[in-house]
Amino acid sequence: MDWLWAIIVGLVLGLIAKAIIPGKQQIPLWLTLLCGLAGSLLGNWAAGALGVEHTKGIDWIRHALQLIGAIIFVALGNRLWMSTRGGKHRVD
């Protein structure tokens, strides 16, 4: 069940990151999910390093760090995806 939550959180964080980053990101949904998962892990690690991983109530700082991590990974993932695709834009 933990993996299911990780997949859901990764997908949601990846989609929110794609919405926040200016412009259109060309990465596919599966890569958005992986970038969101990686961002979530980075945010959890950063929250642990800062000592804010467990707070009373909703862990807003941890969630913000996860979103920042997802934004970083989606931006990097998009750049790598476009460089491997030769910079061609997808026609919708």
mmCIF file of C-alpha atoms in Angstrom:
data_model
loop_
_atom_site.group_PDB
_atom_site.id
_atom_site.type_symbol
_atom_site.label_atom_id
_atom_site.label_comp_id
_atom_site.label_asym_id
_atom_site.label_seq_id
_atom_site.Cartn_x
_atom_site.Cartn_y
_atom_site.Cartn_z
ATOM 1 C CA MET A 1 0.000 0.000 0.000
ATOM 2 C CA ASP A 2 2.927 2.350 0.623
ATOM 3 C CA TRP A 3 4.010 2.004 -3.011
ATOM 4 C CA LEU A 4 0.546 2.951 -4.211
ATOM 5 C CA TRP A 5 0.655 6.142 -2.136
ATOM 6 C CA ALA A 6 4.168 6.873 -3.400
ATOM 7 C CA ILE A 7 2.960 6.550 -7.004
ATOM 8 C CA ILE A 8 -0.063 8.770 -6.385
ATOM 9 C CA VAL A 9 1.995 11.427 -4.577
ATOM 10 C CA GLY A 10 4.697 11.305 -7.263
ATOM 11 C CA LEU A 11 2.136 11.770 -10.024
ATOM 12 C CA VAL A 12 0.368 14.635 -8.246
ATOM 13 C CA LEU A 13 3.641 16.407 -7.422
ATOM 14 C CA GLY A 14 4.894 15.945 -10.975
ATOM 15 C CA LEU A 15 1.694 17.360 -12.461
ATOM 16 C CA ILE A 16 1.705 20.341 -10.088
ATOM 17 C CA ALA A 17 5.375 20.974 -10.939
ATOM 18 C CA LYS A 18 4.548 20.894 -14.668
ATOM 19 C CA ALA A 19 1.775 23.431 -14.054
ATOM 20 C CA ILE A 20 4.082 25.755 -12.096
ATOM 21 C CA ILE A 21 7.020 25.723 -14.523
ATOM 22 C CA PRO A 22 6.521 28.330 -17.264
ATOM 23 C CA GLY A 23 6.067 27.046 -20.798
ATOM 24 C CA LYS A 24 5.062 23.633 -22.024
ATOM 25 C CA GLN A 25 6.995 20.626 -20.806
ATOM 26 C CA GLN A 26 7.303 17.836 -23.360
ATOM 27 C CA ILE A 27 7.982 14.963 -20.972
ATOM 28 C CA PRO A 28 5.552 12.038 -21.039
ATOM 29 C CA LEU A 29 3.337 11.081 -18.105
ATOM 30 C CA TRP A 30 5.568 8.214 -16.979
ATOM 31 C CA LEU A 31 8.562 10.555 -16.740
ATOM 32 C CA THR A 32 6.433 13.127 -14.902
ATOM 33 C CA LEU A 33 5.618 10.401 -12.371
ATOM 34 C CA LEU A 34 9.281 9.445 -11.942
ATOM 35 C CA CYS A 35 10.338 13.082 -11.552
ATOM 36 C CA GLY A 36 7.601 13.598 -8.960
ATOM 37 C CA LEU A 37 8.772 10.523 -7.050
ATOM 38 C CA ALA A 38 12.375 11.721 -7.144
ATOM 39 C CA GLY A 39 11.285 15.180 -5.987
ATOM 40 C CA SER A 40 9.327 13.646 -3.148
ATOM 41 C CA LEU A 41 12.357 11.677 -2.013
ATOM 42 C CA LEU A 42 14.567 14.769 -2.265
ATOM 43 C CA GLY A 43 12.038 16.799 -0.263
ATOM 44 C CA ASN A 44 11.796 14.120 2.426
ATOM 45 C CA TRP A 45 15.571 13.986 2.671
ATOM 46 C CA ALA A 46 15.795 17.788 2.945
ATOM 47 C CA ALA A 47 13.067 17.832 5.606
ATOM 48 C CA GLY A 48 14.997 15.253 7.599
ATOM 49 C CA ALA A 49 18.220 17.231 7.229
ATOM 50 C CA LEU A 50 16.446 20.367 8.459
ATOM 51 C CA GLY A 51 14.721 18.502 11.299
ATOM 52 C CA VAL A 52 11.170 19.249 10.141
ATOM 53 C CA GLU A 53 10.113 15.822 8.879
ATOM 54 C CA HIS A 54 7.737 15.197 11.791
ATOM 55 C CA THR A 55 5.642 18.049 13.086
ATOM 56 C CA LYS A 56 2.241 18.245 14.738
ATOM 57 C CA GLY A 57 -0.557 18.544 12.214
ATOM 58 C CA ILE A 58 0.126 18.850 8.503
ATOM 59 C CA ASP A 59 3.788 18.886 7.517
ATOM 60 C CA TRP A 60 3.584 21.971 5.296
ATOM 61 C CA ILE A 61 7.329 22.534 5.206
ATOM 62 C CA ARG A 62 7.984 18.930 4.146
ATOM 63 C CA HIS A 63 5.315 19.146 1.443
ATOM 64 C CA ALA A 64 6.745 22.437 0.162
ATOM 65 C CA LEU A 65 10.215 20.875 0.012
ATOM 66 C CA GLN A 66 8.784 17.897 -1.891
ATOM 67 C CA LEU A 67 7.165 20.248 -4.405
ATOM 68 C CA ILE A 68 10.408 22.198 -4.839
ATOM 69 C CA GLY A 69 12.209 18.908 -5.440
ATOM 70 C CA ALA A 70 9.585 17.885 -8.004
ATOM 71 C CA ILE A 71 9.956 21.221 -9.807
ATOM 72 C CA ILE A 72 13.727 20.716 -9.989
ATOM 73 C CA PHE A 73 13.414 17.169 -11.316
ATOM 74 C CA VAL A 74 10.667 17.994 -13.825
ATOM 75 C CA ALA A 75 12.729 20.888 -15.191
ATOM 76 C CA LEU A 76 15.827 18.693 -15.467
ATOM 77 C CA GLY A 77 13.811 15.791 -16.871
ATOM 78 C CA ASN A 78 12.279 18.023 -19.521
ATOM 79 C CA ARG A 79 15.685 19.383 -20.521
ATOM 80 C CA LEU A 80 17.134 15.865 -20.802
ATOM 81 C CA TRP A 81 14.059 14.570 -22.643
ATOM 82 C CA MET A 82 14.240 17.375 -25.182
ATOM 83 C CA SER A 83 17.996 16.927 -25.687
ATOM 84 C CA THR A 84 17.559 13.211 -26.394
ATOM 85 C CA ARG A 85 14.712 13.978 -28.792
ATOM 86 C CA GLY A 86 16.794 16.506 -30.707
ATOM 87 C CA GLY A 87 14.780 19.477 -29.461
ATOM 88 C CA LYS A 88 11.788 18.552 -31.618
ATOM 89 C CA HIS A 89 8.473 19.724 -30.273
ATOM 90 C CA ARG A 90 5.544 17.384 -30.128
ATOM 91 C CA VAL A 91 2.525 18.295 -32.241
ATOM 92 C CA ASP A 92 -0.716 18.183 -30.265
#
